[in-house]
Coordinates of C-alpha atoms in Angstrom, one line a residue:
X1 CA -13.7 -3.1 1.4
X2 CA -12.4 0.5 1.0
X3 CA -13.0 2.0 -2.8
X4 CA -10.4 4.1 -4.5
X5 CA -10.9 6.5 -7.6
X6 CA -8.7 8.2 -9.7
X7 CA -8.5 11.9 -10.0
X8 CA -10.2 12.0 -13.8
X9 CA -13.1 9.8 -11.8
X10 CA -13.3 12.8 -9.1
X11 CA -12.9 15.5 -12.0
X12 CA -16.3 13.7 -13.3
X13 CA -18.1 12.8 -10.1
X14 CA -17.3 16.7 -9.1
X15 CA -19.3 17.6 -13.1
X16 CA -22.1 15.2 -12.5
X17 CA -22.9 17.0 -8.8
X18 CA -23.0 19.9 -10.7
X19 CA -24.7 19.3 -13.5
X20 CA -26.7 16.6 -12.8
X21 CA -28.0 17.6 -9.7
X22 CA -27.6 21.2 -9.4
X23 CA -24.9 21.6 -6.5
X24 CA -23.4 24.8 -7.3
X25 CA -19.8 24.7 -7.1
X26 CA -19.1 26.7 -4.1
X27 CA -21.9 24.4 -2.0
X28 CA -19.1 21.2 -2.5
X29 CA -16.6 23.9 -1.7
X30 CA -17.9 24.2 1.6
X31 CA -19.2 21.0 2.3
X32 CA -15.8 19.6 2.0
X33 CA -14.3 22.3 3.9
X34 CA -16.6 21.3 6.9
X35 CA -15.6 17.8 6.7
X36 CA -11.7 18.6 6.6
X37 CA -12.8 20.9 9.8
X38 CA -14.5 18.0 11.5
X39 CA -11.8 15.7 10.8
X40 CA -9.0 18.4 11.6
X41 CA -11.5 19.3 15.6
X42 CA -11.3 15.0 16.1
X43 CA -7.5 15.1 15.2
X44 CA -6.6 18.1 17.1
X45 CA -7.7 16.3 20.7
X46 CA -7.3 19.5 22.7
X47 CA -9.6 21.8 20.4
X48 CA -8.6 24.7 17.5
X49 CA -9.9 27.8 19.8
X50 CA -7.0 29.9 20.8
X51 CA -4.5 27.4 18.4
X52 CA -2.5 29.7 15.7
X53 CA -3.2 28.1 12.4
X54 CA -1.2 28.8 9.1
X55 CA -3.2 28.0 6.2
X56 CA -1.0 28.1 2.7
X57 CA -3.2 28.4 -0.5
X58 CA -2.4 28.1 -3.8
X59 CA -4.3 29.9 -6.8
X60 CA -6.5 26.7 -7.9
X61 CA -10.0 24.8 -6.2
X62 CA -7.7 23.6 -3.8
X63 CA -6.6 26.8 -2.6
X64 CA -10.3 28.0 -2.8
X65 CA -10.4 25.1 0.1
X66 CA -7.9 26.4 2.2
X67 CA -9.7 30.0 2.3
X68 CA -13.1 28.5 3.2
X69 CA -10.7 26.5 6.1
X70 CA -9.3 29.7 7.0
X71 CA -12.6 31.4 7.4
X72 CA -13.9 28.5 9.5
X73 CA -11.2 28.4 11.6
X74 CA -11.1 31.9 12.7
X75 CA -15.1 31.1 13.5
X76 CA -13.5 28.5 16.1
X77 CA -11.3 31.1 17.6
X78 CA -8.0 29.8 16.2
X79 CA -5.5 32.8 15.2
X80 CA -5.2 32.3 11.3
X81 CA -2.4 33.5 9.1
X82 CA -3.0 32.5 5.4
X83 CA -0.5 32.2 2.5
X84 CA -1.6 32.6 -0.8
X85 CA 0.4 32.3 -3.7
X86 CA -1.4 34.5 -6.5
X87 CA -4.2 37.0 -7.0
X88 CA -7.0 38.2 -9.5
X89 CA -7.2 36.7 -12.5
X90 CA -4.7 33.9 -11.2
X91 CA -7.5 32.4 -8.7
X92 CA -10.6 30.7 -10.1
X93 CA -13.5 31.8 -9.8
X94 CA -14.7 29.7 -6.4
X95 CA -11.0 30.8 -4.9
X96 CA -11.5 34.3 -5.7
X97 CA -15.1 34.5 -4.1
X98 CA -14.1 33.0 -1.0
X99 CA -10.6 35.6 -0.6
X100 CA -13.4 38.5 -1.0
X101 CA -15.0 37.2 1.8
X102 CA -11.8 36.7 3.9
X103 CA -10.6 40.1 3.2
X104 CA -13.7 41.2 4.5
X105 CA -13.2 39.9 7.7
X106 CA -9.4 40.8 8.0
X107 CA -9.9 44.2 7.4
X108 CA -11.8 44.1 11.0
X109 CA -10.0 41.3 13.2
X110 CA -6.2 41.2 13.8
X111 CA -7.0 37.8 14.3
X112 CA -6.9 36.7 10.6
X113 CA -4.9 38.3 8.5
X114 CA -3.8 37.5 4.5
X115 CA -0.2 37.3 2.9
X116 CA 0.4 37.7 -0.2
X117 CA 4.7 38.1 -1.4
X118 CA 6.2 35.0 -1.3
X119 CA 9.0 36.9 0.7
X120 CA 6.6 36.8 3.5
X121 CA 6.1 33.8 4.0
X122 CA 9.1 32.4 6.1
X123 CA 9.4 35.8 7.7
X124 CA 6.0 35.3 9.4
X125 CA 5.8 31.6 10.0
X126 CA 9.1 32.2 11.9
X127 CA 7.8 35.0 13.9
X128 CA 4.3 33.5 14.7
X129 CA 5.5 29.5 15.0
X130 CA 1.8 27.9 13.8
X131 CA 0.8 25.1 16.0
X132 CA -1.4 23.5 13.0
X133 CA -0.3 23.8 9.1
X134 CA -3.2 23.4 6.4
X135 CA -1.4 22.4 3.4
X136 CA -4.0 23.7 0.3
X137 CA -1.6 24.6 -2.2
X138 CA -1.8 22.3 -4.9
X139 CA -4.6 19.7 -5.1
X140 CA -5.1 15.8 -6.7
X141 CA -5.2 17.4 -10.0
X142 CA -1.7 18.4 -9.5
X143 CA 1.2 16.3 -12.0
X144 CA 4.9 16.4 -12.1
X145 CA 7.7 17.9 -10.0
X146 CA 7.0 20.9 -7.6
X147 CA 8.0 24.2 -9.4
X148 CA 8.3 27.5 -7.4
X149 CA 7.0 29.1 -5.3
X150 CA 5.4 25.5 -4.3
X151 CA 8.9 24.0 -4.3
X152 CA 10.1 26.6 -1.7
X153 CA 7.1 26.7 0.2
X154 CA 6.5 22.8 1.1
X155 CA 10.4 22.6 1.9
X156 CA 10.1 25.6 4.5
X157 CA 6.2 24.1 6.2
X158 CA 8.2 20.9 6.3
X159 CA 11.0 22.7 8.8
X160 CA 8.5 23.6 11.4
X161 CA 7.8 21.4 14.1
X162 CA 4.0 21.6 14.2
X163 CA 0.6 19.5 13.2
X164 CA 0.4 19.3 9.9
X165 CA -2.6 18.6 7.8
X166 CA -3.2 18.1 4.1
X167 CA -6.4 19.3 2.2
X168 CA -7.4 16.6 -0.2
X169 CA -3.3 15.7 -1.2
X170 CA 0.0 16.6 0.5
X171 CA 0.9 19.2 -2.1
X172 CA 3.7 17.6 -4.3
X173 CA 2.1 14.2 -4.3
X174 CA 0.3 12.6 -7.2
X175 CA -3.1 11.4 -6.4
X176 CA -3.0 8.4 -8.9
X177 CA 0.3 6.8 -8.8
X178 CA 2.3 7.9 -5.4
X179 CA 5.1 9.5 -7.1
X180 CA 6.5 12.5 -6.4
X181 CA 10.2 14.0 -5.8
X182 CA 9.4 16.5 -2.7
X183 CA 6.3 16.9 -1.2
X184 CA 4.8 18.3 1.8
X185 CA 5.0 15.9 5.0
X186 CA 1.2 15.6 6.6
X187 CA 0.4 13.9 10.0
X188 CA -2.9 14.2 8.9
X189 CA -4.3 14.1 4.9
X190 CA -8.0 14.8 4.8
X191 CA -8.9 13.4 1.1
X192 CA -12.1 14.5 -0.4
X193 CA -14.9 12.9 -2.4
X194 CA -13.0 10.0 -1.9
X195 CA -9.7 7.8 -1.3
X196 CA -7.1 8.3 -4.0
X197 CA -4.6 5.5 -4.2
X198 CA -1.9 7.6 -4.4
X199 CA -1.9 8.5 -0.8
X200 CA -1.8 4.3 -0.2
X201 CA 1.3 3.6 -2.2
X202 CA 5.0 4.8 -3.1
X203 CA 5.6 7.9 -1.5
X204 CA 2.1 8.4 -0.5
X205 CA 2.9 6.2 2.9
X206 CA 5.6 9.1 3.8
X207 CA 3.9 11.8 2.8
X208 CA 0.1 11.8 3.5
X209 CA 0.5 10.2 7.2
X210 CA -3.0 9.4 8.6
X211 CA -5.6 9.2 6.0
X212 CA -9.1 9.9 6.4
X213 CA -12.1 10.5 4.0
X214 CA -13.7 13.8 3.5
X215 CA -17.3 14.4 2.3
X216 CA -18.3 16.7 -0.9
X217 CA -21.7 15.9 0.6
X218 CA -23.1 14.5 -2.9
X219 CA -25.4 11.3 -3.1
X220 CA -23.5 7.6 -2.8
X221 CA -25.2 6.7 -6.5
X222 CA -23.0 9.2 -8.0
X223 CA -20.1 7.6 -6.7
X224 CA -21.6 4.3 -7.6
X225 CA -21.7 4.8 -11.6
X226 CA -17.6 4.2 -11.4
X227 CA -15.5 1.7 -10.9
X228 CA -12.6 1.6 -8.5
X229 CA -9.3 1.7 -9.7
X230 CA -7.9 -0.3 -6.5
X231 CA -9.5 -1.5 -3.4
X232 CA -8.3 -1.8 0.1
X233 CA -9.5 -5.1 1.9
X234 CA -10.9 -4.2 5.5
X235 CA -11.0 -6.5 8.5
X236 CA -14.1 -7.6 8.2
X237 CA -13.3 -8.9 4.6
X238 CA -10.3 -10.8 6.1
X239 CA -12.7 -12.6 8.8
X240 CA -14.6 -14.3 6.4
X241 CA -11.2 -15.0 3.6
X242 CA -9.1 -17.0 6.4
X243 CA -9.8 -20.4 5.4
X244 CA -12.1 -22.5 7.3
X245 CA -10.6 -25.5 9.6
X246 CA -13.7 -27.9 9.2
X247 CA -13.8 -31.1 11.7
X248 CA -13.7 -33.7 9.3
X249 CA -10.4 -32.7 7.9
X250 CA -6.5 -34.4 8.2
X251 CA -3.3 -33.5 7.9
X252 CA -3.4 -34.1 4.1
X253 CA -6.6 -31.8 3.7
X254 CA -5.4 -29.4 5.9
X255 CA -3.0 -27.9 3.5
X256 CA -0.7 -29.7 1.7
X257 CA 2.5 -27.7 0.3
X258 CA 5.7 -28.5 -1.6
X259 CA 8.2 -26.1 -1.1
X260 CA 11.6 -25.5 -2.7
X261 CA 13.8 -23.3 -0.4
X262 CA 16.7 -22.2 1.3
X263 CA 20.6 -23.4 0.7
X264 CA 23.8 -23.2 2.4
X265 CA 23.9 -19.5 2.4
X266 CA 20.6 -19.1 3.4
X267 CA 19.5 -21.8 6.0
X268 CA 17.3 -19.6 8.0
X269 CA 15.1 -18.7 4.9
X270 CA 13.7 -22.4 4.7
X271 CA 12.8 -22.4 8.8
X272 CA 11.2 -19.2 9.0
X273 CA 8.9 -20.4 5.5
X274 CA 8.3 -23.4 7.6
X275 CA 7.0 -21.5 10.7
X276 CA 4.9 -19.6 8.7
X277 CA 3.1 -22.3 6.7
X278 CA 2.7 -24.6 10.2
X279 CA 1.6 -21.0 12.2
X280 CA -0.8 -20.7 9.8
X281 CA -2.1 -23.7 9.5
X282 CA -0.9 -25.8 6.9
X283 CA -1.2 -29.2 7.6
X284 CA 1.4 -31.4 6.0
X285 CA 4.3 -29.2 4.2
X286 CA 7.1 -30.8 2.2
X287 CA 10.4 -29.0 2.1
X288 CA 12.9 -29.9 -0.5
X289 CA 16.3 -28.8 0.9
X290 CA 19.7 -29.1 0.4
X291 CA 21.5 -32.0 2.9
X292 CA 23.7 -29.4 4.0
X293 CA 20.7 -27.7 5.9
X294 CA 18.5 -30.5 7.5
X295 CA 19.4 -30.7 10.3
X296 CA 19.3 -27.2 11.4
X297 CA 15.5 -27.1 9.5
X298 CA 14.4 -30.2 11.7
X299 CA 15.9 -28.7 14.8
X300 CA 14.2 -25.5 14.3
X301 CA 11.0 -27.1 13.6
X302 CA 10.8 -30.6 13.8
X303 CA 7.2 -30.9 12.5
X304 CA 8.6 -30.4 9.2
X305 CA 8.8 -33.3 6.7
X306 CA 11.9 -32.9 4.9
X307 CA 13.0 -34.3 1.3
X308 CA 16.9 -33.4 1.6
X309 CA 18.4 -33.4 -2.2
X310 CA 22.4 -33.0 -2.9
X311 CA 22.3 -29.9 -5.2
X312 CA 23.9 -32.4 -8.1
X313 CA 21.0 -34.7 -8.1
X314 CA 18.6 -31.7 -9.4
X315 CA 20.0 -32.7 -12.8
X316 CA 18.7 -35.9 -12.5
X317 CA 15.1 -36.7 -14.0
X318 CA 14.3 -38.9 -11.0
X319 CA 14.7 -35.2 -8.7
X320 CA 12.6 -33.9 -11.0
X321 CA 9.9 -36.6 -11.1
X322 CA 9.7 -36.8 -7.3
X323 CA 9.5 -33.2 -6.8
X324 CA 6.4 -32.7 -9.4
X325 CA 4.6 -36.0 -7.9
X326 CA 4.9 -34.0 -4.4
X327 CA 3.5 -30.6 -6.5
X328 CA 0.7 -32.5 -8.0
X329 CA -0.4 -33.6 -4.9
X330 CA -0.1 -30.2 -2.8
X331 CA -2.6 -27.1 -2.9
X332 CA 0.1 -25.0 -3.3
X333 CA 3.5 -25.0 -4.3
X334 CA 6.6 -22.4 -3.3
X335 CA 9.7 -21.7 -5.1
X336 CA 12.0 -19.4 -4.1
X337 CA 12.9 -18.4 -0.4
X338 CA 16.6 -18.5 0.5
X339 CA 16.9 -20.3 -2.9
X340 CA 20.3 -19.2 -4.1
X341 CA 21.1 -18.7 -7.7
X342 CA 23.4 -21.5 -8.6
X343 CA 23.3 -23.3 -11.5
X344 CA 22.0 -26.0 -10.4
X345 CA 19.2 -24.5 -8.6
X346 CA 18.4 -22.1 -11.8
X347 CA 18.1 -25.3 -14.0
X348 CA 15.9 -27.1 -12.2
X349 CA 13.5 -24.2 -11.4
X350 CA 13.9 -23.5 -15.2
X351 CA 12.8 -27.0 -16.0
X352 CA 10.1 -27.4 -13.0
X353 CA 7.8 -24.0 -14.7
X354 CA 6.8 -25.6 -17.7
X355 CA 5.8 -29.0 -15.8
X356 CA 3.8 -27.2 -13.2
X357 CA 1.0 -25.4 -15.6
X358 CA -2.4 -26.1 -13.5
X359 CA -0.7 -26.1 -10.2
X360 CA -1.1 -22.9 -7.9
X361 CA 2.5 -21.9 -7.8
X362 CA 3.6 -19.2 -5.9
X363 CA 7.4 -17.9 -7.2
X364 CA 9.2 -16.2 -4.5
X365 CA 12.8 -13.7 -4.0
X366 CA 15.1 -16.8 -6.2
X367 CA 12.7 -18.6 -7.8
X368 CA 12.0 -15.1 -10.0
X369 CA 15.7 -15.4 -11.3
X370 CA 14.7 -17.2 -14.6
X371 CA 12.2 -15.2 -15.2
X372 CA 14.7 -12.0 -15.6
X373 CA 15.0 -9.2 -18.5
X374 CA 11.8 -9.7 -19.9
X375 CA 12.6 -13.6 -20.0
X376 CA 9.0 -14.3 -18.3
X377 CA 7.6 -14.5 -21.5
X378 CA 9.3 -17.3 -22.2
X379 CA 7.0 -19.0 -19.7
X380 CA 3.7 -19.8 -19.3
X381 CA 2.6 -18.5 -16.2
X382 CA -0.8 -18.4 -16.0
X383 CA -2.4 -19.4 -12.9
X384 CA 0.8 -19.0 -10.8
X385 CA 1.4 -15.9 -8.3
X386 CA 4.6 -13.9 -8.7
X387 CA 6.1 -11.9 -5.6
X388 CA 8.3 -9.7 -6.3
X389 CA 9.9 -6.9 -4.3
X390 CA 10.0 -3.2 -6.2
X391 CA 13.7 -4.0 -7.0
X392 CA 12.8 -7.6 -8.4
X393 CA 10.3 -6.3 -10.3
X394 CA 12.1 -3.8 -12.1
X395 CA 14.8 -6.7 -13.2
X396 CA 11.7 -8.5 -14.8
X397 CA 10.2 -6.0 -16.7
X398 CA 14.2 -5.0 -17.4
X399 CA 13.3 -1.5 -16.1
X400 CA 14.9 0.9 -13.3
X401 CA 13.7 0.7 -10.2
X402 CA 13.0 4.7 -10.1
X403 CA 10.9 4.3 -13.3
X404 CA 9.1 1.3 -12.0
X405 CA 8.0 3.9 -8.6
X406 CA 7.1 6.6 -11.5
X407 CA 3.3 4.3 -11.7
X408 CA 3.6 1.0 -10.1
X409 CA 0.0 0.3 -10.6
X410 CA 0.5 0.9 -14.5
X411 CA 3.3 -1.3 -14.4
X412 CA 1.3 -3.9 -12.5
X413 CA -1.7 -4.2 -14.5
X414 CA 0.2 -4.1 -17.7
X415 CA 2.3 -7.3 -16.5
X416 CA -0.7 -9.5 -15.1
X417 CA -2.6 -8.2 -18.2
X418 CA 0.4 -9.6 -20.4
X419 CA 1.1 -13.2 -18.4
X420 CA -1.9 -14.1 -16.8
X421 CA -0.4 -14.6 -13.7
X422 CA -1.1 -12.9 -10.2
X423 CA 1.1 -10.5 -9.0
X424 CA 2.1 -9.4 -5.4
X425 CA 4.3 -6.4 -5.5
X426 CA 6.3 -5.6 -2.1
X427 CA 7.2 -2.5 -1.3
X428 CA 6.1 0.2 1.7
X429 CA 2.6 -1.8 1.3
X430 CA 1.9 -4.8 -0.6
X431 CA -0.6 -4.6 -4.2
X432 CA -2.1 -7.8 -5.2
X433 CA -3.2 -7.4 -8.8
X434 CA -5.2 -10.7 -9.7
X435 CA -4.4 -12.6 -12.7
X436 CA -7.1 -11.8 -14.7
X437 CA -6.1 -8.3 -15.0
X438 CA -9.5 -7.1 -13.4
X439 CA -8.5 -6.2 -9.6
X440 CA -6.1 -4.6 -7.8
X441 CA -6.1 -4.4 -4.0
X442 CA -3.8 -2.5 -1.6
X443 CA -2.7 -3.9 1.5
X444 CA -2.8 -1.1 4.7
X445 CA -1.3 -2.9 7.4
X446 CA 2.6 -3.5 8.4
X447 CA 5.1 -0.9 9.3
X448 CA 8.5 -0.5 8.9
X449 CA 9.3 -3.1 11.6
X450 CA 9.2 -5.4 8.6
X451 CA 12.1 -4.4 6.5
X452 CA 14.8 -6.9 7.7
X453 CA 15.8 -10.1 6.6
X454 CA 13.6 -12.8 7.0
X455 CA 10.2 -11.3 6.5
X456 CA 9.3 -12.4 3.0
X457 CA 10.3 -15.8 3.5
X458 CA 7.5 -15.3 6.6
X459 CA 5.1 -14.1 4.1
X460 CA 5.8 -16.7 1.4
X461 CA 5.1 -19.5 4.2
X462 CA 1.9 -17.7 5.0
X463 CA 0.7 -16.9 1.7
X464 CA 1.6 -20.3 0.2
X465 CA -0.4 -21.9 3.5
X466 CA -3.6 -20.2 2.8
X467 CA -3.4 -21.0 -1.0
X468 CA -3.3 -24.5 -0.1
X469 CA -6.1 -24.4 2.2
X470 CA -7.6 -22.8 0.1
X471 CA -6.6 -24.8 -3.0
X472 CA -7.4 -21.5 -4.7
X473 CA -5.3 -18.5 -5.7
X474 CA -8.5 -16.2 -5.7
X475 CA -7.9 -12.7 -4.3
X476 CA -9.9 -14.0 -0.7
X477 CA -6.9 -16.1 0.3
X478 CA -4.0 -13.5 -1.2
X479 CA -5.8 -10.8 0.6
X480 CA -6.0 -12.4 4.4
X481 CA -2.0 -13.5 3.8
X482 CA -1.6 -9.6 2.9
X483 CA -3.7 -8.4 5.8
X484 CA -2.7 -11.1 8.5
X485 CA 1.3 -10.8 7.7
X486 CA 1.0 -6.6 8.3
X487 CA -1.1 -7.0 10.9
X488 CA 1.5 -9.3 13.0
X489 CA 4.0 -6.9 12.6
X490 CA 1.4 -3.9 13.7
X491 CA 0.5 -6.3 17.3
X492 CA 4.6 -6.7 17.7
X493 CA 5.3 -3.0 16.9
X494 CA 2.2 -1.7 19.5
X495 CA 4.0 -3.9 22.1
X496 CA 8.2 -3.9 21.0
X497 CA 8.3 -0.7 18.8
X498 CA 9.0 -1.2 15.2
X499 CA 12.7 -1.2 16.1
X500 CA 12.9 -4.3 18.1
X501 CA 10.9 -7.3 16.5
X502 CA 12.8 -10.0 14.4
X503 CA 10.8 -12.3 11.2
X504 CA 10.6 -15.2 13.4
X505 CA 8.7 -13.2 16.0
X506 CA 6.3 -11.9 13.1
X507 CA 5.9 -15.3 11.9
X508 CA 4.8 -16.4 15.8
X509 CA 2.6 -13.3 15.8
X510 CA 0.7 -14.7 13.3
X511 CA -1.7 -17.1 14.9
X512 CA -2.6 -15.1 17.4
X513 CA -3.5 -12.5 14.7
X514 CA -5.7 -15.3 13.1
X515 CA -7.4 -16.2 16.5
X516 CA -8.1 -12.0 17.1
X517 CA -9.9 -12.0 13.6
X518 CA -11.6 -14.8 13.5
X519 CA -12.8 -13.4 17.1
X520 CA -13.5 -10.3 15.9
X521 CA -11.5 -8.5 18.9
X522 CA -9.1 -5.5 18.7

């Protein structure tokens, strides 16, 4: 499981280095600046002697970086060209100790060589096209929108077609919460200390590219005195979360599921949530559907026990009965995929939430419709598990969607904090914050392969067939869907491209994912 910290737990593991154990200031400068040189060597296949590398500085710690990069670059035979954005009594005290030392050096090489006038900038990036960019202009203590010069500067590193690599944070970024309006684009973000969960979320996945951890070169107990904000469950963690087929078990044990899905409009929604749950494992799932659409679920998968309803008879208390004797039965239960929004359908998921307290119930895409404009608190949802795209969110909380992206992780915890219910919120990644309001957990597979129609109804059949193997909706279970779902999608897009899988391939991916886990092979 990978750890994330937020910048004020940095800001204090940075103090405690220095007071605590005597690391002066400029010894974690340089540490880290060997790490983002290691990282940048092992990225850089072909080797930084000879490369030209621009190296754009602002006036803070973080700039200080980029001059200690600069020096060690030019001691690998790259041709450096570094942009700085202020002088004197602008820089900090590190920054300025480490420009005395560069100007040293550029005062006798041709080979490095300082600008300072913003005007320069562009004129010598053009003439000297970099092969690497080192963006060190602003670092994670950075807030709020990019004033100039930064503003200017990341838009024109952007324009040049070259390796780029962020120190610590793509300047523009914010470290904690993955907002940002314009930032600079990295291939490559070497974070330092350790993982920030902006860089994981929001427009973190756009702008950080590859992430890697760099080293301040302090003790791990340092780092152990805090508590991570988020965590990021690795494969390993997934091998031993996938529930366990036992011998002794039947199609009733194996995971028994009650699902409430698709509709006239949306007939595929209710086949692709049955691949996923049998793909996965589930043993016995029952789909309520709509007459209109059984044949075409049985004929796409015939495994499938249907219970077909005419969408009148969901006023009747019989429907309801029968469909919360088939709940209190199952180890999970799934509202929502393909649903619709009809009255009809709207009622009876309005009267089925207050019957099914004690159940694990996962609400899905229309199954959230209720729930609208703050009306979740109308509900008792504790114990159920809410999964919500960034949009569908933001029509819960009766919020944009743009001020929902400004913190999502705020917004999270403060929701599953308030209801007691778990939360999966899909966006670029998926977060899981658990119900108790104690974890949050970042999902880092999938790829962009995934946004089409069809995929969450794969991922509400998969996360609704662990839950009910697991009978559990502990964050082991959430975490493998999370993980497994992405990670299909990553096997189709290494073999198809992310252009040219569909859902119903992702869902067929997925127990061959399961097999390649389990077997611990790549």
């Amino acid at each position: 499981m990978k750890h994330l910290y937020n910048c004020e737990q940095i800001r204090s593991l940075d103090a405690l280095a220095v007071n605590e154990l005597n690391y002066p200031s400029l010894l974690l400068m340089e540490n880290a600046v060997m790490s983002v040189l290691a990282s940048a060597k092992d990225f850089v296949k072909e080797g930084l002697e000879g490369k030209k590398a621009a190296v754009a500085c602002g006036r803070g710690n973080n700039g200080g970086d980029g001059l200690a990069l600069a020096r060690h670059l030019y001691l690998e035979g790259a041709f450096v060209r570094v942009y700085l954005t202020g002088t004197g009594s602008a820089l900090t005290q590190d920054t300025e100790t480490n420009l005395r030392i560069l100007q040293s050096i550029s005062e006798k090489t041709d080979n490095l060589k300082i600008f300072y006038v913003q005007e320069e900038f562009t004129a010598s990036l053009t003439a000297d096209q970099p092969d690497i960019i080192f963006d060190a202009l602003l670092g994670s203590g950075a807030k709020g929108s990019l004033k100039e010069p930064y503003l200017s500067l990341a838009e024109t590193l952007n324009k040049i077609n070259c390796v780029k690599i962020a120190v610590d944070i793509p300047t523009g970024l914010n470290a904690d919460t993955g907002s940002s309006e314009n930032y600079f684009e990295a291939d490559l973000t070497i974070t330092l200390g350790e993982l920030k969960p902006g860089l994981f979320v929001g427009r973190g996945l756009s702008a950080a590219g590859i992430v890697v951890k760099g080293s301040i070169g302090v003790p791990e107990f340092l780092t152990e005195r805090f508590t991570p904000v988020a965590y990021i469950p690795e494969k390993t963690d997934i091998a031993a979360a996938v529930p366990v087929k036992k011998r002794n078990i039947n199609k009733y044990t194996a995971g028994r599921v009650t699902v409430l899905s698709g509709s006239a409009d949306y007939p595929g929604a209710a086949i692709l949530t049955s691949k996923a749950l049998l793909l996965s494992g589930a043993g016995s799932p029952f789909h309520f559907v709509p007459v209109k659409i059984k044949n075409y679920l049985v004929n796409a998968v015939p495994e499938v026990v249907t219970v077909p309803y005419e969408p009148e008879q969901l006023y009747d208390q019989e429907s309801r009965d029968l469909f919360i004797g088939h709940a209190s039965k199952s180890g999970a239960v799934l509202i929502g995929p393909g649903l619709g929004r009809s009255t009809e359908v709207t009622e009876f998921v309005k009267k089925m939430l207050s019957r099914l307290a004690g159940m694990n119930v996962i609400l899905d895409a229309d199954g959230l419709a209720p729930l609208g404009d703050g009306r979740y608190r109308n509900y008792d949802l504790k114990g159920f598990i809410l999964t919500p795209h960034e949009g569908e969110f933001s029509k819960l909380l009766g919020i944009t969607t743009d001020e929902l992206l400004t913190d999502p992780l705020k917004y999270g915890k403060k929701f599953v904090k308030e209801t007691g219910a778990g939360l999966i919120l899909k966006g670029a990644s998926m977060i899981f914050f658990s119900g108790d309001g104690e974890k949050v957990y970042i999902n880092a597979t999938g790829n962009s392969g995934l946004a089409k129609f069809g995929s969450g109804d794969v991922f509400a059949g998969l996360l609704a067939s662990f839950i009910s193997q697991s009978r559990s909706i502990e964050p082991a279970p959430v975490n493998a869907a999370m993980y497994i779902f992405g990670a299909a999608a990553d096997k189709l897009a290494s073999e198809k491209g992310v252009h040219g899988f569909t859902a119903g391939e992702t869902a067929e991916a997925i127990p061959f994912v399961i097999k390649e886990i389990l077997t611990g092979k790549q």
